[in-house]
XYZ file of C-alpha atoms in Angstrom:
693
model
C 30.200 -2.262 28.051
C 29.171 -4.833 30.586
C 25.130 -5.120 31.008
C 23.520 -4.269 34.205
C 23.162 -6.173 37.141
C 19.997 -8.568 37.214
C 17.482 -7.212 39.970
C 16.120 -11.031 40.584
C 19.351 -12.204 41.785
C 22.598 -11.362 43.544
C 24.825 -13.292 40.811
C 27.518 -11.604 39.194
C 26.330 -10.013 35.588
C 27.208 -11.664 32.558
C 29.746 -9.577 30.685
C 28.795 -8.476 26.737
C 30.381 -10.527 23.984
C 34.085 -9.216 22.582
C 35.702 -8.960 19.432
C 36.179 -12.431 17.541
C 39.814 -13.764 18.248
C 42.262 -14.105 15.838
C 44.448 -16.362 14.781
C 45.194 -17.867 18.048
C 42.033 -18.318 18.794
C 41.148 -20.656 15.910
C 44.178 -22.839 17.349
C 42.708 -22.625 20.896
C 39.300 -23.880 19.760
C 40.244 -27.124 17.862
C 38.952 -30.028 18.774
C 39.154 -30.869 22.632
C 39.530 -33.376 25.253
C 42.646 -35.551 26.195
C 45.331 -36.520 24.153
C 45.051 -39.526 21.982
C 47.596 -42.193 20.918
C 47.158 -41.092 17.361
C 47.824 -37.533 18.332
C 50.760 -35.392 16.961
C 53.533 -35.458 18.993
C 54.038 -32.411 21.809
C 55.306 -29.371 19.950
C 58.594 -28.063 21.347
C 58.426 -24.663 23.432
C 61.698 -22.517 25.041
C 60.697 -20.639 28.195
C 63.327 -18.706 29.789
C 63.832 -17.386 33.667
C 65.788 -13.967 34.504
C 65.954 -14.138 37.947
C 67.766 -11.078 37.308
C 64.984 -9.548 36.335
C 63.041 -8.467 39.916
C 59.337 -7.732 39.357
C 58.633 -7.451 42.861
C 57.391 -9.589 46.029
C 54.498 -11.433 46.420
C 52.511 -9.644 49.205
C 50.392 -11.109 51.914
C 47.597 -9.875 50.437
C 48.060 -11.147 46.923
C 45.484 -14.073 46.697
C 42.490 -13.154 47.142
C 38.619 -13.805 46.732
C 35.151 -12.260 47.300
C 32.449 -13.113 49.726
C 28.934 -11.878 49.703
C 26.206 -11.989 52.206
C 23.538 -13.485 49.635
C 26.208 -16.921 50.652
C 24.734 -19.199 53.040
C 27.765 -21.553 53.012
C 30.308 -18.633 53.230
C 31.083 -19.317 57.162
C 30.546 -23.293 56.912
C 33.405 -25.196 58.214
C 34.063 -27.249 55.061
C 34.252 -23.873 53.072
C 36.692 -22.529 55.339
C 39.012 -25.986 55.160
C 39.094 -25.173 51.500
C 39.695 -21.530 51.668
C 42.745 -22.408 54.132
C 44.215 -25.220 52.111
C 44.170 -22.638 49.120
C 46.263 -20.074 50.544
C 43.648 -17.577 50.534
C 45.246 -14.431 51.887
C 42.430 -12.170 51.425
C 38.637 -12.358 52.018
C 36.354 -9.036 50.388
C 33.124 -8.647 51.986
C 29.948 -8.024 51.915
C 30.055 -8.652 48.161
C 30.767 -6.611 44.884
C 27.379 -4.283 44.364
C 25.793 -5.401 47.847
C 28.646 -3.103 49.316
C 26.194 -0.054 48.141
C 23.363 -1.177 49.473
C 25.039 -3.112 52.679
C 24.468 -1.910 56.533
C 26.846 -3.939 59.053
C 24.792 -3.091 62.100
C 22.044 -5.020 61.224
C 23.545 -7.250 58.539
C 20.605 -5.853 55.606
C 21.113 -4.915 52.448
C 17.776 -3.456 51.058
C 16.849 -4.354 47.492
C 18.780 -7.741 48.204
C 18.871 -11.318 49.730
C 21.000 -11.383 53.170
C 21.558 -15.261 54.119
C 21.374 -16.288 57.916
C 24.942 -16.195 59.655
C 26.620 -13.760 57.265
C 26.726 -10.835 59.462
C 30.540 -9.195 60.010
C 31.201 -11.245 62.954
C 30.717 -14.609 61.208
C 32.583 -13.096 58.487
C 35.270 -12.326 60.641
C 35.865 -15.730 62.161
C 36.126 -17.173 58.561
C 38.972 -14.679 57.775
C 41.008 -15.334 61.312
C 40.518 -18.758 60.328
C 42.115 -18.666 57.235
C 45.029 -16.527 58.727
C 43.788 -13.992 56.130
C 42.979 -9.998 56.197
C 39.458 -8.435 55.022
C 39.171 -6.302 52.308
C 36.077 -4.213 53.540
C 33.557 -2.461 51.217
C 32.091 0.842 53.043
C 28.462 1.615 52.073
C 29.282 4.419 49.686
C 25.533 4.178 47.332
C 22.944 4.536 50.563
C 25.721 4.944 53.347
C 27.548 7.773 55.352
C 30.723 8.830 56.030
C 29.655 8.337 59.899
C 28.340 4.666 59.424
C 32.072 3.676 57.848
C 33.288 5.185 60.777
C 31.224 3.545 63.184
C 32.427 0.409 61.696
C 35.952 1.060 62.237
C 35.190 1.459 65.380
C 33.410 -1.462 65.919
C 35.964 -3.495 63.578
C 39.667 -2.344 65.227
C 38.647 -0.670 68.495
C 35.334 -2.565 69.691
C 36.572 -6.108 68.825
C 40.301 -5.348 67.982
C 40.062 -7.031 64.338
C 42.670 -4.997 62.872
C 40.441 -4.837 59.147
C 43.129 -2.565 57.388
C 41.623 -2.410 54.160
C 38.670 -0.372 53.075
C 37.138 0.522 49.727
C 34.835 3.299 49.556
C 31.752 1.453 47.599
C 31.710 -0.611 44.694
C 31.543 0.014 40.678
C 30.231 3.619 41.406
C 31.274 4.597 38.060
C 28.200 2.193 37.031
C 25.694 4.551 39.065
C 23.832 5.813 35.985
C 26.351 8.927 35.207
C 26.950 7.361 31.950
C 24.134 6.057 31.125
C 24.399 2.513 32.418
C 23.123 2.529 36.364
C 23.639 -1.194 37.881
C 25.261 0.534 41.104
C 23.360 2.168 43.900
C 24.189 5.638 44.289
C 21.525 7.809 46.391
C 23.865 11.329 46.069
C 22.138 13.769 44.456
C 25.249 14.562 42.014
C 26.496 11.142 40.982
C 29.294 12.582 38.935
C 32.874 11.493 39.322
C 34.041 15.011 40.900
C 30.962 14.580 43.227
C 32.235 10.818 44.307
C 35.630 12.061 44.816
C 34.948 14.857 47.231
C 33.298 12.664 49.113
C 35.642 9.902 49.016
C 37.841 12.539 51.022
C 34.650 12.907 53.925
C 34.780 9.037 54.251
C 38.615 8.727 54.340
C 38.551 11.892 57.163
C 35.889 10.352 59.421
C 37.267 6.599 59.099
C 40.859 7.686 59.918
C 39.556 9.714 63.145
C 38.803 6.443 64.402
C 41.575 4.578 63.452
C 44.596 6.664 61.786
C 45.934 3.029 60.698
C 43.436 1.877 58.252
C 43.898 2.149 54.636
C 41.176 3.437 52.768
C 40.843 3.077 48.905
C 38.915 5.067 46.120
C 37.289 3.347 42.845
C 38.753 3.920 39.494
C 38.131 2.480 36.121
C 40.218 0.005 34.387
C 41.728 1.797 31.223
C 40.953 0.365 27.976
C 37.782 -0.819 29.495
C 34.088 1.183 30.083
C 33.715 3.828 30.859
C 37.448 4.808 30.567
C 37.610 7.891 27.781
C 33.643 8.482 28.215
C 32.273 11.918 29.476
C 29.089 13.056 30.146
C 27.827 15.932 28.921
C 30.042 19.207 30.034
C 32.719 17.197 31.327
C 36.215 17.607 29.801
C 37.387 14.589 31.354
C 36.408 10.933 32.169
C 36.409 9.236 35.793
C 39.839 8.482 36.370
C 41.006 11.758 34.898
C 38.704 13.848 37.199
C 39.030 11.567 40.414
C 42.580 10.723 40.769
C 43.931 14.999 41.251
C 41.576 15.130 43.779
C 42.048 11.874 46.083
C 45.847 12.347 45.226
C 47.777 11.879 48.127
C 44.309 11.733 50.215
C 43.311 8.086 49.462
C 45.836 5.565 50.035
C 45.261 2.809 47.499
C 42.931 2.664 44.201
C 40.920 0.035 43.216
C 40.177 -1.278 39.467
C 37.959 -3.890 38.403
C 38.893 -6.314 35.378
C 36.270 -8.496 33.065
C 37.408 -8.690 29.993
C 35.081 -8.700 27.261
C 35.450 -12.239 25.672
C 33.640 -14.137 22.780
C 35.018 -17.390 23.627
C 37.824 -19.152 25.374
C 40.794 -18.196 23.335
C 39.867 -14.803 23.184
C 39.740 -15.014 26.954
C 43.190 -16.718 27.558
C 44.548 -14.115 24.957
C 43.505 -11.130 27.129
C 45.612 -11.279 30.040
C 48.299 -10.336 27.730
C 46.359 -7.123 27.785
C 46.784 -6.608 31.253
C 50.156 -5.345 31.456
C 49.604 -2.464 29.092
C 46.161 -1.720 30.923
C 48.129 -1.341 34.517
C 50.556 0.573 33.234
C 48.549 3.161 31.504
C 46.515 3.311 34.910
C 50.652 4.144 36.910
C 50.701 6.749 34.223
C 47.325 8.335 34.801
C 48.406 8.214 38.784
C 51.806 9.328 38.112
C 50.808 12.368 35.861
C 48.020 13.433 38.668
C 50.919 13.516 41.704
C 49.982 10.200 43.166
C 52.426 8.528 41.891
C 53.412 4.926 44.133
C 49.495 5.078 45.098
C 49.157 1.367 45.795
C 46.744 -0.589 43.447
C 44.319 -3.548 44.410
C 42.210 -5.394 41.471
C 39.513 -6.479 44.144
C 37.074 -8.202 41.168
C 38.296 -10.391 38.620
C 36.691 -13.219 36.313
C 37.517 -14.455 32.544
C 34.154 -14.602 32.166
C 33.999 -17.351 29.753
C 33.593 -21.119 30.624
C 33.396 -19.968 34.014
C 33.314 -23.071 36.169
C 35.463 -25.280 34.043
C 39.423 -25.258 32.752
C 39.782 -22.471 30.468
C 38.715 -19.875 33.269
C 41.130 -21.828 35.565
C 44.106 -21.155 33.445
C 43.109 -17.675 32.809
C 42.586 -16.991 36.604
C 46.365 -18.327 37.431
C 47.815 -16.109 34.622
C 46.119 -13.563 35.315
C 46.819 -13.368 39.214
C 50.516 -13.579 38.465
C 50.432 -10.895 35.637
C 48.812 -8.756 37.923
C 51.222 -9.232 40.855
C 54.138 -8.959 38.364
C 52.603 -5.525 37.533
C 52.851 -4.240 41.265
C 49.318 -4.817 42.176
C 49.030 -5.793 45.543
C 45.966 -7.656 45.929
C 43.943 -9.563 43.426
C 40.329 -10.701 44.092
C 38.375 -13.641 42.570
C 35.368 -13.142 42.180
C 33.913 -15.442 43.486
C 33.088 -17.574 46.363
C 29.488 -19.223 45.784
C 27.516 -17.824 42.591
C 25.116 -20.227 41.222
C 24.671 -21.747 37.779
C 22.785 -19.516 35.227
C 22.674 -21.460 32.079
C 24.365 -24.641 30.473
C 27.017 -24.933 28.277
C 30.071 -26.809 26.592
C 33.448 -25.630 27.105
C 36.517 -26.375 24.315
C 37.325 -29.277 26.065
C 33.768 -30.656 26.095
C 33.056 -29.952 29.864
C 29.482 -28.959 30.881
C 29.782 -25.467 31.845
C 26.778 -23.945 34.426
C 28.148 -20.184 33.930
C 28.291 -20.230 37.361
C 30.986 -17.378 38.773
C 32.071 -19.374 41.843
C 34.984 -21.631 42.502
C 33.087 -23.852 44.541
C 29.749 -25.145 43.424
C 26.551 -23.888 44.876
C 24.776 -27.471 44.243
C 21.849 -26.322 42.445
C 20.386 -26.593 38.900
C 19.103 -25.138 35.885
C 16.219 -26.971 34.782
C 17.077 -30.911 34.951
C 21.081 -30.213 34.810
C 22.234 -29.593 38.102
C 25.786 -28.574 39.263
C 27.958 -31.147 41.662
C 27.464 -31.682 45.205
C 27.271 -28.789 47.618
C 31.046 -27.382 47.345
C 32.590 -29.250 45.327
C 35.552 -26.955 43.520
C 35.530 -25.921 40.459
C 38.308 -25.886 38.483
C 38.986 -22.234 39.343
C 39.194 -23.261 42.753
C 42.362 -25.590 41.773
C 44.012 -22.666 39.969
C 43.863 -20.745 43.475
C 45.585 -23.233 45.353
C 47.801 -23.920 42.407
C 49.219 -20.386 43.173
C 50.704 -21.245 46.505
C 52.660 -24.218 44.457
C 54.989 -21.087 42.801
C 55.488 -18.770 45.198
C 54.381 -17.595 49.051
C 54.217 -14.194 50.565
C 57.857 -12.803 50.775
C 59.194 -14.476 47.464
C 60.014 -12.925 44.829
C 58.586 -12.778 41.410
C 61.228 -13.040 38.425
C 61.136 -12.877 34.931
C 59.744 -15.205 32.627
C 58.941 -15.620 28.972
C 57.814 -18.245 26.125
C 58.315 -17.905 22.426
C 54.723 -19.662 22.311
C 51.645 -18.050 22.389
C 49.714 -21.216 23.643
C 52.262 -21.487 26.640
C 52.156 -18.293 29.554
C 55.172 -18.604 31.813
C 55.589 -16.998 35.404
C 58.713 -17.549 37.798
C 59.210 -16.995 41.452
C 62.900 -17.032 43.449
C 61.973 -18.308 46.696
C 62.925 -16.889 49.555
C 64.897 -20.337 50.691
C 67.005 -20.015 47.603
C 64.889 -22.494 45.351
C 63.235 -21.167 41.915
C 59.426 -22.187 40.975
C 58.174 -21.908 37.421
C 54.714 -22.057 36.458
C 53.586 -22.931 32.576
C 50.392 -22.548 31.473
C 49.329 -24.978 28.602
C 46.479 -22.907 27.076
C 45.900 -25.564 24.103
C 42.670 -27.487 24.587
C 43.797 -30.835 22.731
C 48.117 -30.474 22.390
C 50.485 -31.519 24.610
C 53.479 -29.106 25.104
C 56.703 -30.010 25.721
C 58.872 -26.940 27.529
C 62.371 -26.617 27.761
C 63.488 -24.453 30.285
C 66.623 -21.928 30.061
C 67.565 -19.696 33.032
C 69.625 -16.510 33.714
C 70.608 -15.469 36.976
C 69.903 -18.805 38.308
C 72.051 -22.099 38.414
C 69.899 -25.251 39.174
C 71.531 -28.207 40.521
C 71.399 -30.575 38.511
C 72.249 -33.579 41.079
C 69.035 -32.852 42.874
C 65.660 -33.789 42.585
C 62.785 -31.367 41.332
C 59.374 -31.102 42.261
C 56.572 -30.912 39.807
C 52.968 -30.465 40.329
C 50.401 -30.173 37.901
C 46.794 -29.412 37.617
C 45.101 -31.232 34.622
C 42.301 -30.755 32.371
C 38.916 -30.630 34.827
C 41.050 -32.904 37.484
C 39.659 -33.035 40.955
C 43.003 -32.794 42.665
C 46.656 -31.173 41.761
C 49.301 -34.316 41.273
C 52.666 -33.625 42.851
C 55.539 -35.932 42.069
C 59.450 -35.949 43.351
C 61.938 -36.647 40.047
C 65.025 -36.044 38.806
C 66.300 -32.997 37.024
C 65.066 -32.596 33.580
C 65.240 -29.292 31.521
C 62.460 -30.701 29.343
C 58.499 -31.037 30.656
C 55.783 -32.224 29.022
C 52.669 -29.856 29.433
C 49.242 -31.946 29.310
C 46.373 -30.102 27.535
C 44.975 -27.561 29.062
C 47.161 -27.696 32.102
C 49.022 -25.791 34.842
C 52.367 -26.794 35.671
C 54.849 -26.269 38.396
C 58.417 -26.876 38.288
C 60.366 -26.375 41.392
C 64.566 -26.542 41.410
C 67.127 -26.226 43.975
C 69.897 -24.098 43.205
C 73.307 -25.210 42.771
C 75.758 -24.919 45.895
C 77.896 -21.842 45.743
C 76.352 -19.824 42.894
C 74.302 -17.446 44.640
C 76.170 -14.341 46.478
C 75.140 -13.649 50.265
C 74.363 -10.226 49.549
C 70.911 -9.188 49.891
C 69.219 -6.691 47.122
C 69.709 -3.093 47.085
C 66.821 -1.679 48.160
C 64.184 1.320 47.609
C 65.072 2.187 43.967
C 63.538 5.406 43.117
C 64.135 7.635 40.282
C 65.510 11.114 41.661
C 66.163 13.289 38.643
C 65.139 12.584 34.723
C 65.267 14.533 31.682
C 64.578 13.844 27.942
C 67.534 11.725 27.714
C 68.884 11.444 31.252
C 67.601 9.642 34.539
C 69.186 8.959 37.948
C 68.405 6.427 40.142
C 69.046 6.005 43.985
C 69.117 3.120 46.172
C 69.584 1.648 50.144
C 72.818 -0.115 49.956
C 73.138 -3.934 49.930
C 74.206 -6.157 53.407
C 75.277 -9.193 53.813
C 79.334 -8.329 52.759
C 81.659 -5.962 50.888
C 79.949 -4.607 47.886
C 82.437 -3.930 44.435
C 79.874 -1.745 42.664
C 76.052 -1.771 42.000
C 74.829 -2.041 38.580
C 71.970 -1.302 36.688
C 69.756 -3.391 34.721
C 66.964 -2.262 31.995
C 64.496 -5.265 31.462
C 64.244 -5.936 27.682
C 61.518 -9.132 27.712
C 64.063 -11.446 29.289
C 67.402 -9.967 29.046
C 68.756 -7.752 31.502
C 70.798 -4.601 29.277
C 73.246 -3.236 31.459
C 73.268 0.416 31.476
C 75.742 1.537 33.898
C 77.320 1.081 37.393
C 78.343 2.711 40.209
C 80.368 2.466 43.505
C 77.741 4.683 45.191
C 74.197 4.361 45.838
C 72.940 6.688 42.775
C 73.544 5.575 39.231
C 73.109 8.439 36.000
C 72.238 6.718 32.897
C 72.677 8.855 29.824
C 71.860 8.768 26.273
C 67.529 7.539 26.853
C 65.099 7.832 24.338
C 63.053 10.570 24.924
C 59.359 10.054 25.800
C 59.864 6.464 26.366
C 59.351 4.218 29.376
C 61.623 1.918 31.033
C 61.610 -0.558 33.766
C 65.449 -0.866 35.628
C 66.762 -3.323 38.500
C 69.678 -2.123 40.257
C 71.678 -5.269 41.523
C 74.972 -5.885 43.424
C 78.017 -7.362 42.925
C 80.360 -9.250 45.113
C 84.227 -9.588 45.355
C 83.606 -12.930 43.863
C 82.038 -11.577 41.028
C 78.731 -12.895 41.920
C 75.129 -10.680 41.512
C 72.867 -10.019 44.044
C 69.216 -10.642 44.012
C 67.359 -8.298 42.042
C 66.252 -4.820 43.553
C 62.267 -4.346 42.888
C 61.376 -2.925 39.906
C 61.477 0.817 39.332
C 60.086 2.471 36.623
C 61.893 5.444 34.582
C 60.152 7.746 32.115
C 62.022 10.493 30.122
C 59.817 13.293 29.033
C 60.571 15.541 25.215
C 62.997 17.963 25.058
C 62.436 21.151 26.989
C 63.303 23.171 23.703
C 62.497 22.416 20.293
C 61.570 23.861 17.035
C 58.215 22.502 17.259
C 55.192 21.583 19.722
C 52.440 19.056 19.659
C 49.421 18.678 21.418
C 47.283 15.623 22.003
C 43.956 15.563 23.576
C 41.585 12.939 24.173
C 37.640 14.295 23.158
C 35.700 11.268 23.731
C 36.181 7.563 24.452
C 33.835 4.085 24.673
C 36.164 1.705 26.251
C 36.798 -0.021 22.714
C 37.215 3.310 20.683
C 37.838 7.107 20.984
C 37.896 10.089 19.371
C 41.631 12.319 19.522
C 42.609 15.999 18.480
C 46.442 16.879 17.542
C 47.629 20.331 17.089
C 50.945 21.136 16.122
C 52.972 24.537 16.423
C 56.021 25.294 14.159
C 58.069 27.364 16.949
C 61.137 27.449 15.031
C 62.349 30.386 12.747
C 61.595 29.176 9.279
C 58.090 28.715 8.356
C 57.035 25.354 6.861
C 55.271 23.975 3.518
C 54.266 20.628 3.604
C 54.593 18.920 6.778
C 54.665 15.340 8.595
C 53.464 14.683 11.768
C 54.370 10.858 12.889
C 54.219 9.326 15.969
C 53.682 5.278 17.721
C 50.942 4.190 19.590
C 51.983 2.718 22.553
C 49.961 -0.353 22.381
C 49.772 -3.015 19.622
C 45.926 -2.857 20.464
C 45.817 1.147 19.163
C 44.846 1.815 15.337
C 43.363 4.297 13.319
C 39.845 4.231 12.153
C 39.006 7.184 10.619
C 40.499 11.023 10.416
C 39.721 14.473 9.142
C 41.911 17.607 8.370
C 44.688 15.501 7.452
C 45.356 12.625 5.904
C 46.323 10.059 8.440
C 48.192 6.362 7.462
C 48.752 3.699 9.948
C 52.096 1.210 9.328
C 52.486 -1.779 12.598
C 52.562 1.139 15.430
C 53.405 4.058 13.554
C 51.158 6.959 12.469
C 51.994 9.218 10.224
C 49.673 12.262 9.197
C 50.113 15.040 5.812
C 48.059 17.871 5.335
C 45.136 18.626 3.329
C 45.640 21.213 0.315
C 44.297 24.030 3.037
C 46.597 23.678 6.073
C 49.653 22.610 4.569
C 51.860 25.891 5.811
C 52.931 26.494 9.387
C 54.240 29.745 9.979
C 57.589 30.614 11.781
C 57.854 31.102 15.526
C 54.245 29.730 16.380
C 52.106 32.009 14.137
C 49.741 29.378 13.662
C 48.641 26.216 14.382
C 47.329 23.081 12.546
C 44.899 20.749 13.979
C 43.407 17.599 12.808
C 41.912 14.836 14.210
C 41.342 11.239 14.355
C 38.526 8.145 15.662
C 40.516 5.281 16.836
C 39.870 1.905 18.315
C 41.463 0.198 21.518
C 41.482 -3.392 22.427
C 43.051 -2.616 25.743
C 45.142 -0.257 27.225
C 44.874 3.342 25.478
C 47.459 5.343 26.458
C 48.291 8.773 24.746
C 51.362 8.691 22.284
C 54.753 10.160 24.204
C 56.702 11.190 21.453
C 55.934 13.395 18.174
C 58.131 14.485 15.168
C 57.681 17.212 12.991
C 59.144 16.725 9.544
C 61.758 14.564 11.704
C 62.336 17.029 14.631
C 61.212 15.587 18.080
C 58.776 18.542 19.363
C 58.582 19.484 22.983
C 54.821 17.811 24.107
C 52.259 19.523 26.087
């Protein structure tokens, strides 16, 4: 859980220390600094890129950044030029928790500081100069739906700004309802239910002025406080209360992500949790009737070594990981923030614990930051994003066989392929060999390599002859851009709009719109398995049914078209396929989360024998969906865990289950979670897959 926001400064609050890092942490925190002549040779790493594995298109809103009304440099030309050069496509305003105290009409924030020249029109001047879009926070904490509607009218009717995206408040789950209160909320009822119903009033008032605006509601990131937390008398947490109320009415949902990390190694490793946390959020939306609701990650920062190289590596990895998981907007915290404490990063650099991408030029005691508006490494990380892909380019699969090297890939609209490689090791270079599926590089053509090295003050770019192997300097971000070999790409367009039209416990049907650009021999459906595409089925029409699927499972599929020459088109956007548990079985299980605190939870399991034969001596088994979930204690059963698999057996007084639902057995356990905490989906009773409630 994060500590409360300081009242004396507008700076982003610090995070509480997280769990200690594991083996990777020890390696990451080895002696930092540049490589020396007596260092060991670079270790070999294999990275595989699968261009047949589509992960969606980079949106124009993808690369965003927070702005704040306390920032006197927000709209100066030097800052505007730096942000434009970095390809920032969204600026969020008026600044985190200030969104719940800010009044746009007179540019005031009672209880906070507002710098001169930061009013809404001045901010929009910067947005327009960047060619960006605003992400605006309508004041929920101390404002009204009418005030928000008036802002929409001024922005889009009076001024014609075309401001599309509007959040209703900031982190309202931090309004004190769960005991921690940094967010202003002057409503008499601060419950999640009250927030959700009030959001509907904001949506109605704002859309009455401009029906084209998109209005978003605040959710919590699964696996992070206060996920799973319930106040006295409540039976569901923030997300499970808010989502059913705003489903189909709010246009998008908002989450923030500040992984609780104790050191740089843990922070860099935490990006691996993002996939599971966003997948769980989508499951929660789907289950509540809000399937397909867009997700915006409007605040993110690693929170460790904030203005040194580790946070830059984290940022590049986090932006692309979020976009690969379907998030349409990622906004880094923050443009300027200010120093708070002097520290030393693993590479030996001075860290001012400043959460901004640009220096504020101020001091802590006798130690001063670089000159005002000097870019910190996190700025260069954002600038590197455009070297791997821009709006309209397609994210594709990439995987590394080393935890020390992260890989992301983009199939460019012009046919080129770009790969981003992030070396998380502070002291050792890595030799990376690239392998390709679904893309054939032109080995006779040149390649372009851009590198942002440890604590560098610029990005180095060079053109050279093709090579499959690249040496990554310690603590660096490298992008490699390759041209395709002539004649290897199909002229067919990707099949469009894949969606699931039917699903059971073992089958699913996906439909899609046809490809264009030439005759299609057949359409093929592939399952993403790491960086391997597994063919599941094909059809000459625009619908494919796949049998023999695993019950209670989630899959990611792509559809590709094959032309008369046997070449495959680009992949469709990914489609998530979920199978249920059997509609009829001889057993039934319910799983209920009864309490949570972000890093742990209590759960209750009830099993019923619905078959015709009594059972004496039962065994219930299930798998945790996430590697970060574990059993810490239990009651009313003996519970053991091996890997993700959990097995429960009875105690001496509840070992008999009567036939035909004559009784049930219940047991509970306390769990720990690092990252996502989705519920198990498949339970077996003595080996039989049960119906799950």
